[in-house]
Coordinates of C-alpha atoms in Angstrom, one line a residue:
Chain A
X1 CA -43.2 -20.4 64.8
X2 CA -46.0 -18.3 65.9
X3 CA -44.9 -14.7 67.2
X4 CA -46.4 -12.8 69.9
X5 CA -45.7 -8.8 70.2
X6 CA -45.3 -7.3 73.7
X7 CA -45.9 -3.5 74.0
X8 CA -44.1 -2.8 76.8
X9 CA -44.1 0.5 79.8
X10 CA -41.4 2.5 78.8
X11 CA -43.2 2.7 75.6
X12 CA -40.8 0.0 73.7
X13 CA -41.8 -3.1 72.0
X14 CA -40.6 -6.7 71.4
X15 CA -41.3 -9.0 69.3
X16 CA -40.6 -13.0 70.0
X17 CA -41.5 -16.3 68.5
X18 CA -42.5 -19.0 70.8
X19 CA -43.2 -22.9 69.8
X20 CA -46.9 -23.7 69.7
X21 CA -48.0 -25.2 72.7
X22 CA -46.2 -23.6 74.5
X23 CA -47.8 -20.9 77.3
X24 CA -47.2 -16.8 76.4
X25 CA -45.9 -17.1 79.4
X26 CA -43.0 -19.3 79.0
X27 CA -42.0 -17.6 75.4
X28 CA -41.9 -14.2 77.8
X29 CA -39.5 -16.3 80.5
X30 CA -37.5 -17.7 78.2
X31 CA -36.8 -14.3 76.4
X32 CA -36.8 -12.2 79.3
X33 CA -39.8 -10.0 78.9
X34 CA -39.0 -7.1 81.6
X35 CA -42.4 -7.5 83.7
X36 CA -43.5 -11.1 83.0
X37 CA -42.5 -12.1 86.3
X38 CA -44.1 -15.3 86.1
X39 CA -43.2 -16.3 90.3
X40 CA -45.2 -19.7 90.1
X41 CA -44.0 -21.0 87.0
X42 CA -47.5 -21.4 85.7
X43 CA -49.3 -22.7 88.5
X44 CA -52.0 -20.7 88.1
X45 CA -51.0 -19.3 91.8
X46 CA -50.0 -16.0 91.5
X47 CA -50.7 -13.4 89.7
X48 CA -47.6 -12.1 88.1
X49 CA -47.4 -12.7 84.7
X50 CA -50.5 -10.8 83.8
X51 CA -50.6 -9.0 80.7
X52 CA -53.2 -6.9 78.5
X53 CA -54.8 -8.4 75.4
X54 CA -55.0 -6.3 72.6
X55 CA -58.7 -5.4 71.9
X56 CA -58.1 -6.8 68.0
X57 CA -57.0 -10.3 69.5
X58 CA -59.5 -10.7 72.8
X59 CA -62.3 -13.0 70.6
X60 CA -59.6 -15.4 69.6
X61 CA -57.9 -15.7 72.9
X62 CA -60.7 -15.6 75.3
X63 CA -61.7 -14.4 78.7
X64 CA -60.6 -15.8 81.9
X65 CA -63.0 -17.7 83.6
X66 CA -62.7 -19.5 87.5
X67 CA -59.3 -19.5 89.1
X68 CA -57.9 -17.0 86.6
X69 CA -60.7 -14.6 86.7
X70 CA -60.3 -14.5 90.7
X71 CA -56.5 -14.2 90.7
X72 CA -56.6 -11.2 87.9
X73 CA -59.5 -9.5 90.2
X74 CA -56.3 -9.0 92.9
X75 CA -53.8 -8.5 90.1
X76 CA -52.9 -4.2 90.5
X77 CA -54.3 -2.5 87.3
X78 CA -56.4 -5.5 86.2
X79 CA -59.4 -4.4 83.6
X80 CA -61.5 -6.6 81.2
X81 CA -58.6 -7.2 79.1
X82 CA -56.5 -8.7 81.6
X83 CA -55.4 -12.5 81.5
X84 CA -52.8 -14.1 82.8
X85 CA -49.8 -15.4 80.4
X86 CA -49.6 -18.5 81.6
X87 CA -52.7 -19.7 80.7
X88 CA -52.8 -18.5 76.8
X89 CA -51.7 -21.2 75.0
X90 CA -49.6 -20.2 71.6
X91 CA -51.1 -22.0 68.2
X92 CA -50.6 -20.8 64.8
X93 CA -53.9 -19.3 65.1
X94 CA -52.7 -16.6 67.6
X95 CA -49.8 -16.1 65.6
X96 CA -49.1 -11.9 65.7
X97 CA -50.7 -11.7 69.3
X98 CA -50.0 -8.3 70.9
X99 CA -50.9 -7.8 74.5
X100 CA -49.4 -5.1 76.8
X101 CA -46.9 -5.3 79.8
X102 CA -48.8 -3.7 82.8
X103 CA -46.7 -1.0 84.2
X104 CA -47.6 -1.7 87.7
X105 CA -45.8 -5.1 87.3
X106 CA -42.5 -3.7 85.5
X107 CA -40.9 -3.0 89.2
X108 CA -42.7 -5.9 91.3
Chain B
X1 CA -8.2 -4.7 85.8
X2 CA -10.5 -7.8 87.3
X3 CA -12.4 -10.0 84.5
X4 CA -15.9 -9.1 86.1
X5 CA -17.7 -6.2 87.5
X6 CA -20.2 -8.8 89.1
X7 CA -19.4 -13.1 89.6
X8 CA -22.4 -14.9 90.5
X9 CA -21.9 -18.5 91.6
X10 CA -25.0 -20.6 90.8
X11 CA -27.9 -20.8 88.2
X12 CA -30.8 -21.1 90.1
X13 CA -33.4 -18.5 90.4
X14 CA -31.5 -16.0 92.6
X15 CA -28.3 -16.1 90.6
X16 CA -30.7 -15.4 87.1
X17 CA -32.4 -12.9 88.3
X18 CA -30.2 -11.1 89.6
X19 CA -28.1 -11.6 86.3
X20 CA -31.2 -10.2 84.5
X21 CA -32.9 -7.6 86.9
X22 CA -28.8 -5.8 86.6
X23 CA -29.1 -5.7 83.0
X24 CA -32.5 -4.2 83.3
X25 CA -31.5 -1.8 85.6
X26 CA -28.9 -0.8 83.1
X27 CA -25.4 -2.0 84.8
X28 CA -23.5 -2.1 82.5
X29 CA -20.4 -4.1 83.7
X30 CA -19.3 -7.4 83.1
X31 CA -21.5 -10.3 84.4
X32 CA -20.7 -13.4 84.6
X33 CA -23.0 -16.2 85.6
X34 CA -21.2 -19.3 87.0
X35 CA -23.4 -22.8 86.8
X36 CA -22.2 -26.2 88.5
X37 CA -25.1 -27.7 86.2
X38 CA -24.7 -28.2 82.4
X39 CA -28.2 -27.5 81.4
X40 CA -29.1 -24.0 80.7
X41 CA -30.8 -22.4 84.3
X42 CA -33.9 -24.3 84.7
X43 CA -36.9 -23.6 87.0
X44 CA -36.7 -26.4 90.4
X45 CA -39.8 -26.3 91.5
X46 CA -41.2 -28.3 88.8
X47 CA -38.5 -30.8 89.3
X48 CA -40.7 -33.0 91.9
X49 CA -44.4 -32.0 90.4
X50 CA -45.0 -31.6 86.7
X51 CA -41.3 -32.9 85.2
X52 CA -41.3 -35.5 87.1
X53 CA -45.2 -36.6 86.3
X54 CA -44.3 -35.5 83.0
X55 CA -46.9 -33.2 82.2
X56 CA -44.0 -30.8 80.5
X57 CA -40.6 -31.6 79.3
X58 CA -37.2 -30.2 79.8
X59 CA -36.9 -27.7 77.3
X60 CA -39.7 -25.8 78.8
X61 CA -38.5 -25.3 82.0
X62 CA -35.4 -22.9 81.0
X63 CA -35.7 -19.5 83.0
X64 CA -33.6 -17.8 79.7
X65 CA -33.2 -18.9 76.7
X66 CA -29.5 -19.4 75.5
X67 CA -29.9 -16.2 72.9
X68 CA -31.2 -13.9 75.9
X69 CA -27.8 -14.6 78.0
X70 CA -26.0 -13.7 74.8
X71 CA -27.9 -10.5 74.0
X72 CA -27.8 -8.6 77.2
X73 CA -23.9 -9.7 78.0
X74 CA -24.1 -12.5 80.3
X75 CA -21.3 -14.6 80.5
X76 CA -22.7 -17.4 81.0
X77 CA -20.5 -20.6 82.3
X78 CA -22.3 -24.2 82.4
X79 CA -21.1 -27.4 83.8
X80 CA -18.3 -24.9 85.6
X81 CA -18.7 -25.2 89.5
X82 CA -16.5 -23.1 91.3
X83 CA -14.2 -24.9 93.5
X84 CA -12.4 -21.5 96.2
X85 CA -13.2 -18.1 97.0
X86 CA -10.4 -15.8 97.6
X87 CA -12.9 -12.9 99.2
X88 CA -10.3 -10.3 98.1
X89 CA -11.4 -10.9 94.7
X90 CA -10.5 -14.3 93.1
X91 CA -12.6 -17.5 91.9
X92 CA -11.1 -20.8 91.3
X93 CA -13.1 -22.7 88.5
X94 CA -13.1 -26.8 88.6
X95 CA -10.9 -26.7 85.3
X96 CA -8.0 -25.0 87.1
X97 CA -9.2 -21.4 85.6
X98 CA -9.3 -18.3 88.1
X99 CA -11.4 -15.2 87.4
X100 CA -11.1 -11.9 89.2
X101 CA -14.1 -10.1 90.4
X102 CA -15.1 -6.6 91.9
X103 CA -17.8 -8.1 93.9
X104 CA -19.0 -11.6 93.7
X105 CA -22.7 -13.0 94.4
X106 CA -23.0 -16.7 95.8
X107 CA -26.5 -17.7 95.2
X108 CA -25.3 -21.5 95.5
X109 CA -28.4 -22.9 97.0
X110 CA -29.5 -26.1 99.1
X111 CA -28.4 -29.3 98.8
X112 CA -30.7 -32.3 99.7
X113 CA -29.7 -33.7 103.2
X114 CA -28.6 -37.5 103.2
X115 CA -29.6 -39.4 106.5
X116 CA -26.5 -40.8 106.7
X117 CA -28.2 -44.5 106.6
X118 CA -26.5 -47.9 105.8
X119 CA -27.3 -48.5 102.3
X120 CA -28.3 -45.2 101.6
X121 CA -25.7 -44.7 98.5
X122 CA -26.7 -47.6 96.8
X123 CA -27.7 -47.2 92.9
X124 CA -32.0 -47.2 93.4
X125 CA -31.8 -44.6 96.0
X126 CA -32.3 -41.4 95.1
X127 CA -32.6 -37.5 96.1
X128 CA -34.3 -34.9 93.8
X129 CA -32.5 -31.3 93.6
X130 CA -31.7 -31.2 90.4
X131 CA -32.9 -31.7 86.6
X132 CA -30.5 -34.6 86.2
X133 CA -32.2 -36.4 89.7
X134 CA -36.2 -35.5 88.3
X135 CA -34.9 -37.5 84.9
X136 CA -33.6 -40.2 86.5
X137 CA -36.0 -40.8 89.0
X138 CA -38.8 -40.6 86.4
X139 CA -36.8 -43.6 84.4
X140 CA -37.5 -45.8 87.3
X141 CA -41.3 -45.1 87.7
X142 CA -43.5 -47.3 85.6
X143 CA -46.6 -48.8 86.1
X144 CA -47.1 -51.2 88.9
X145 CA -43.0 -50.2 90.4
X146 CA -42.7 -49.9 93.9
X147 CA -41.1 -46.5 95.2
X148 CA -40.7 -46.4 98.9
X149 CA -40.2 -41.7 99.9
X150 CA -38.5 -41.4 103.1
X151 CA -39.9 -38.3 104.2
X152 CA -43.2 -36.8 104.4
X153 CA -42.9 -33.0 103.7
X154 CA -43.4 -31.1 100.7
X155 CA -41.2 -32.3 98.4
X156 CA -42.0 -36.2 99.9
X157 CA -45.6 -35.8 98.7
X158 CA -45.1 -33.7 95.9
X159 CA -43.2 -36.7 94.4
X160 CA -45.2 -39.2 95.7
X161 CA -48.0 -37.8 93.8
X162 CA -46.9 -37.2 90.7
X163 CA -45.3 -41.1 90.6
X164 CA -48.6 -42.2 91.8
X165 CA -50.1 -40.6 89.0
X166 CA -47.8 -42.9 86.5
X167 CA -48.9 -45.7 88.1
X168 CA -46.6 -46.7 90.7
X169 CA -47.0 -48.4 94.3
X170 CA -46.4 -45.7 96.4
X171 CA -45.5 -45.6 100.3
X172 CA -44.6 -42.7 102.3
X173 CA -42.5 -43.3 105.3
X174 CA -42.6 -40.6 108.0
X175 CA -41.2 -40.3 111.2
X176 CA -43.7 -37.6 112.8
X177 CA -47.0 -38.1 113.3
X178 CA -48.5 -35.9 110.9
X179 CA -47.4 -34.9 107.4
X180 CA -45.1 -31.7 106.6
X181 CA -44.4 -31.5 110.4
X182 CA -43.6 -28.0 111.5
X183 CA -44.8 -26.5 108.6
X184 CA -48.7 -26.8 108.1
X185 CA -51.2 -26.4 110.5
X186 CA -52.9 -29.6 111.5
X187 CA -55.7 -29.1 109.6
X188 CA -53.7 -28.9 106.3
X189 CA -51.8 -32.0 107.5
X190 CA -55.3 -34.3 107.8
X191 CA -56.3 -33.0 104.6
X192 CA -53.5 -33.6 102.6
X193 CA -53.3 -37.6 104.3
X194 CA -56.8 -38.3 103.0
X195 CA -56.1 -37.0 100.0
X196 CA -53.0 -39.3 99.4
X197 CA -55.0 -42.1 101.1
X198 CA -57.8 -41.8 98.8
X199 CA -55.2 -41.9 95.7
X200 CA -53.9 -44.9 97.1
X201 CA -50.9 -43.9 98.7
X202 CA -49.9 -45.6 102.0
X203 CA -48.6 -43.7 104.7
X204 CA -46.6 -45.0 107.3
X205 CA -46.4 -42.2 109.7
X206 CA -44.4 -41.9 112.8
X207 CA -42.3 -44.8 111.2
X208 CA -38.0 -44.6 111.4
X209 CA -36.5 -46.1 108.7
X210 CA -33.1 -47.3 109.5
X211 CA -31.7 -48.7 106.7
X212 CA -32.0 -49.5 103.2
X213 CA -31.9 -52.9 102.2
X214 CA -30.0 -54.6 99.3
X215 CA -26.8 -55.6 98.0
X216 CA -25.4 -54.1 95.0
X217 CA -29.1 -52.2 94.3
X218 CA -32.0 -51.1 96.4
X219 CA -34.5 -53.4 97.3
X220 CA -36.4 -52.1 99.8
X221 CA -36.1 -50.5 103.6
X222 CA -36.2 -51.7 106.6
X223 CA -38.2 -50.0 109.6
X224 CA -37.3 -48.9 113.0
X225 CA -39.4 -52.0 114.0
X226 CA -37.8 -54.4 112.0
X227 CA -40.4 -54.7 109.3
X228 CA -38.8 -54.8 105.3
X229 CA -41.2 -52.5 102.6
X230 CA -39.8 -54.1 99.9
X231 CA -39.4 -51.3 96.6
X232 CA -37.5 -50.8 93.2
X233 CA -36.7 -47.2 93.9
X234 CA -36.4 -45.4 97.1
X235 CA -36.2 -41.4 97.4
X236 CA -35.0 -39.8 100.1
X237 CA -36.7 -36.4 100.6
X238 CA -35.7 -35.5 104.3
X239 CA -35.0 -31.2 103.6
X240 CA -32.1 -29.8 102.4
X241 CA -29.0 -28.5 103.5
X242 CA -27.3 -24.8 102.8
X243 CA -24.3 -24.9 100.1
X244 CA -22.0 -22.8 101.9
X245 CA -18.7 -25.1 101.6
X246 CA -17.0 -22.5 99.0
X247 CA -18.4 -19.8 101.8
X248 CA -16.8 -21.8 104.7
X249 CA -13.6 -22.8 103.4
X250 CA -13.1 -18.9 102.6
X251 CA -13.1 -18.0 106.0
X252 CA -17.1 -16.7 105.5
X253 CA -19.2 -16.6 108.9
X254 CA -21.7 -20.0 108.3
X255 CA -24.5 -20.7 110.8
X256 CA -27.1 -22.8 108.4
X257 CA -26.4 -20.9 105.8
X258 CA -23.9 -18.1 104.5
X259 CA -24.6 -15.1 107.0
X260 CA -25.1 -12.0 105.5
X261 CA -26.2 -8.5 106.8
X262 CA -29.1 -6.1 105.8
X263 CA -27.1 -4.9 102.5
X264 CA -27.2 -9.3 101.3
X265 CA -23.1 -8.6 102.4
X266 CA -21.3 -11.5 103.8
X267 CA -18.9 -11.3 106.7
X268 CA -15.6 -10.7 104.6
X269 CA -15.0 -9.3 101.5
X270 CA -16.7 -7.8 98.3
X271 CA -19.2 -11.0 98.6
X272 CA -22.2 -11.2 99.2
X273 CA -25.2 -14.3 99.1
X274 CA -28.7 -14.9 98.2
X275 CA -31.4 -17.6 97.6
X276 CA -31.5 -20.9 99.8
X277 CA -27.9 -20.4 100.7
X278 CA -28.4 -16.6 102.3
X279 CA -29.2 -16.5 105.9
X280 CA -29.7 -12.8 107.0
X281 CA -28.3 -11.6 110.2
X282 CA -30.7 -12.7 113.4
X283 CA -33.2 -14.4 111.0
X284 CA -34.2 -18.0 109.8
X285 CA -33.0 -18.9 106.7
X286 CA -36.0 -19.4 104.0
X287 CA -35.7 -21.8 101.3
X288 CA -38.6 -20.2 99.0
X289 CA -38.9 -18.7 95.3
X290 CA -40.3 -16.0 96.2
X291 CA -37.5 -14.6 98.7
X292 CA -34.9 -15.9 96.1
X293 CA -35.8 -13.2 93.6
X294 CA -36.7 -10.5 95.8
X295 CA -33.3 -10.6 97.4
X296 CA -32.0 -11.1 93.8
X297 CA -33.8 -7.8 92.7
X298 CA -32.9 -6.0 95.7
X299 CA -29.0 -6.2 95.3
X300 CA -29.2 -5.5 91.7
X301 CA -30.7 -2.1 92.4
X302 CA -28.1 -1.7 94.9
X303 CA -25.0 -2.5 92.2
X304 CA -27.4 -0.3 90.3
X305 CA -27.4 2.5 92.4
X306 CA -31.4 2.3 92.3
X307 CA -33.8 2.2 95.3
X308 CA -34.2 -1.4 95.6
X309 CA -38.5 -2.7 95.2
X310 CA -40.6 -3.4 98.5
X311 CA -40.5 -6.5 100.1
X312 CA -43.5 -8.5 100.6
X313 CA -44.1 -11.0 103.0
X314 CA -42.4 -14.6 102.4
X315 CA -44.9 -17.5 100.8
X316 CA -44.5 -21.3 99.9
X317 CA -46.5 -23.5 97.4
X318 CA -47.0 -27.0 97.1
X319 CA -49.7 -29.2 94.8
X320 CA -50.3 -32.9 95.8
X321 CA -52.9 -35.0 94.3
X322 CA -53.9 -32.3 92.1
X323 CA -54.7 -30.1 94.8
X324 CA -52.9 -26.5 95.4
X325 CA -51.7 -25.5 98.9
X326 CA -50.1 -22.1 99.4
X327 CA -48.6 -20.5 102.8
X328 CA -47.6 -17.5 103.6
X329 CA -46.0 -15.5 106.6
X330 CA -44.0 -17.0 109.2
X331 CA -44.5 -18.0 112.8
X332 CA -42.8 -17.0 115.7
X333 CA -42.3 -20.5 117.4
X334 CA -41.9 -18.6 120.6
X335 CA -45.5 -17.3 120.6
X336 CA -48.6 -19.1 121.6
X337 CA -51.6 -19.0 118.2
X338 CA -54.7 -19.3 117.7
X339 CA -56.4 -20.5 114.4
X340 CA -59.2 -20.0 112.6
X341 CA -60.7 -22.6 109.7
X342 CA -62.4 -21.1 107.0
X343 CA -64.2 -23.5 104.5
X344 CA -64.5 -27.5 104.4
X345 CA -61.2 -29.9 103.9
X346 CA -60.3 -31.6 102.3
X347 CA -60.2 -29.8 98.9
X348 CA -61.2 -26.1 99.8
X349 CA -60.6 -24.5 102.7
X350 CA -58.1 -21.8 104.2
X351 CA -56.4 -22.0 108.0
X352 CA -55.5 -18.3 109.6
X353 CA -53.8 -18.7 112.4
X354 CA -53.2 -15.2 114.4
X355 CA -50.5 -14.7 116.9
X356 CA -51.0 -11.8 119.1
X357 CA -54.2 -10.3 118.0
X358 CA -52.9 -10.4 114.6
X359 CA -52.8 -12.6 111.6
X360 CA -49.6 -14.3 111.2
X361 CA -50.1 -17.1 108.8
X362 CA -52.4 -17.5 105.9
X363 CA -52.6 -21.3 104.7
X364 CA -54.8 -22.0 101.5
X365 CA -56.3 -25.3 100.0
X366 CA -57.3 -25.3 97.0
X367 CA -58.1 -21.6 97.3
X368 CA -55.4 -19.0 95.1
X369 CA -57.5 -16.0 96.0
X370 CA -58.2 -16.6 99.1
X371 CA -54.6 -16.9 99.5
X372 CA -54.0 -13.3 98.0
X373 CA -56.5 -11.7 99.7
X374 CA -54.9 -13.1 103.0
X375 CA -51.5 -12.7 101.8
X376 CA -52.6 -8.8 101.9
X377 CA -54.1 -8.9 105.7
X378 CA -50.5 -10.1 107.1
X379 CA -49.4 -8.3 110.0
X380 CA -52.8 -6.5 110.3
X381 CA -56.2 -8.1 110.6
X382 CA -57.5 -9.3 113.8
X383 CA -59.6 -12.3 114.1
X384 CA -62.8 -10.2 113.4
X385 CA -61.0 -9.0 110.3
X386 CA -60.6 -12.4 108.7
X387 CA -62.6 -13.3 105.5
X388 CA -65.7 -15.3 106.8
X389 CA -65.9 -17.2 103.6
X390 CA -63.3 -18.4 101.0

């Protein structure tokens, strides 16, 4: 199973595995990931599972475009890395992913 | 000495996150986590939209994985309803078991409301609150079967789309007027009845149903009027009621829903209730995710001894025929408002509607920033404040 590493705000890390085809979003969930809040359950509605791709990994996972792009322009301490969780989808190709927690999400 | 620091009686989202926002917050006594359901804590609001259209499967939908409860120390008890509260610190479990608490959390939820109709318990019919009712719904909805909803509101339509999107014959039964009565402006309610038109749904609005018809299986309803819409499956989707029957039966004060004060505490006791269930003192209750898990994070900074997160403003979501619709804000039914249409229906447009100089309700189409950016103006823009575009 592909893993994903999440650097987290206190300055901690976790590392997870989550099945392929699965969103980033739902490994998070399903491991509790402090921060992935994830309110819409991937609806691509709210903005609270957004995370920060690690400059190393933003080629292969891409840049939000449309809904996403909009919703991460109102997302607090959104930059160019930004992208919301749910919408990564985990293949072996992404396995090793490491994106960042925002802090301004820990306590939402 | 009592078996738990903290009892929480239900596994939907309140009674998880609150399980899980304590651990965060460091509490370090025990937790125990107290499910009527035997599947692991699943997320509900896919239950009538993507589960049941089968764009994702079961697995997917757990809010925890089993391993999480184990590693943060949350007991975690499935398929264990709890059948009597003893407020002074006592549980009774449906196997005869009885744990003691310090303080004890009922996050139990809404039930769906039956309409009490001849017929109505019949195998065929069905209601959709839970995992187990999304499944078995689904089983019945293959190509070219008839499903007759009873009820046009959110969860009505939600399901109505997603079984006209596996094929079935599809007729929505309403007894207002419009669609989602009482809780979408006008506007919204048009949009979303061409929309289900267009897919090929037929609506039958300000239509009774009173009863369904068949002998040992459903077979169809029969109308106010006397006409018979004949159907393989029929769902009743009519709202839901608070679970507050452990809360009653203990003596708790119940007025649609378990009533609580500022702190989430109920009338007697070390108990206290969030989520659907939870109606706080002088306030409607709110059956919405979003309140769920801010009430949820709220008390476990208070078991914490932490200052408990902002609040923001309550919101709703629904998607039908592939189309997103979000609402937040509340209105006061006692005040007069005035609305304002940005953008064209059916598929993208947002409805403000303003109740004394300021904007009270934010409904968007088809539009997730525009809902944020409106979500944010609650309470404080005035008309000429309002976006002018979407």
């Amino acid at each position: 199973m592909p893993k994903a590493h999440f650097l987290l705000p206190d300055g901690s890390s976790r590392t997870i595995e989550i099945e392929e085809g699965w969103s980033l979003m739902e490994g998070a969930r399903q491991a509790g990931i402090p921060g992935v809040v994830a309110e819409c359950g991937g609806g691509l509605l709210c903005a609270t599972c957004h995370v920060h791709v690690a400059e190393a990994w933003s080629e292969r996972v891409g840049s939000a475009e449309g809904t996403e792009e909009m919703l991460l322009e109102l997302a607090p301490g959104h930059d160019e890395t930004s992208r919301l969780s749910c919408q990564i989808v985990v293949t072996e190709e992404l396995d090793g992913l490491t994106v960042r927690v925002p802090e301004e999400q820990a306590d939402a | 000495m009592t078996d738990f620091e903290v009892a929480i009686v239900g596994g939907g989202h309140a009674g998880v996150e609150l399980a899980a926002s304590l651990r965060q917050r460091g509490f370090a006594g025990a937790v125990a986590l107290l499910c009527e359901d035997a599947a692991l804590p699943y997320d509900r609001p896919p239950l009538s939209k993507q589960l049941l259209a089968g764009s994702t499967s079961q697995d997917r939908l757990a809010l925890r994985s089993e391993s999480f409860y184990e590693q943060v120390g949350i007991d975690l008890l499935l398929g264990q309803p709890a059948v009597m509260l003893d407020p002074e610190g006592r549980l009774t479990l449906a196997d005869g078991r009885t744990v003691s608490f310090a303080r004890c959390v009922l996050a139990t939820g809404a039930g769906a409301r039956r309409l009490g109709l001849p017929g109505e318990s019949l195998p065929g019919v069905f209601h959709l609150r839970s995992l187990a009712d999304s499944l078995a719904l689904r089983e019945t909805l293959s190509p070219g079967a008839r499903l007759v909803v009873i009820g046009g509101g959110f969860l009505g339509l939600e399901a109505a789309s997603a079984a006209r999107a596996l094929g079935a014959e599809v007729t929505v039964v309403e007894t207002a007027p419009l669609l989602m009565a009482g809780k979408v402006s006008k506007a919204v309610a048009a949009a979303f009845a061409d929309l289900h038109r267009a897919a090929g749904i037929e609506l039958r609005l300000a239509t009774r149903v009173s009863r369904v018809l068949g002998e040992s299986r459903a077979e169809g309803v029969e109308t106010g009027e006397g006409e018979r819409l004949a159907a393989d499956a029929v769902l009743v989707a009519v709202g839901a009621t608070p679970r507050e029957q452990l809360a009653r039966e203990a003596g708790l004060a119940c007025d649609d829903g378990i009533i609580v004060d500022g702190t989430l505490r109920a009338s007697r006791g070390a108990v206290f209730a969030i989520g659907d269930c939870a109606r706080p003192g002088g306030q409607r209750r709110l059956e919405s995710v979003h309140t769920a898990v801010s009430q949820a994070r709220c008390l476990a900074a208070a078991f914490a001894g932490a200052t408990p997160p902002a609040v923001r403003a309550p919101y709703f979501w629904s998607e039908q025929q592939g189309v997103k619709l979000q609402i937040a804000g509340c209105l006061d039914p006692a005040l007069a408002s005035e609305e304002v249409r940005v953008g064209e229906p059916p598929r993208g447009f947002a409805v403000y509607r303003l109740q004394e100089g300021r904007l009270a309700t934010v409904e968007a189409v088809g539009q997730p920033a525009a809902f944020i950016r409106g979500q944010q103006l609650i309470g404080r823009a005035t008309r000429a404040e309002l976006p002018s575009s979407t």
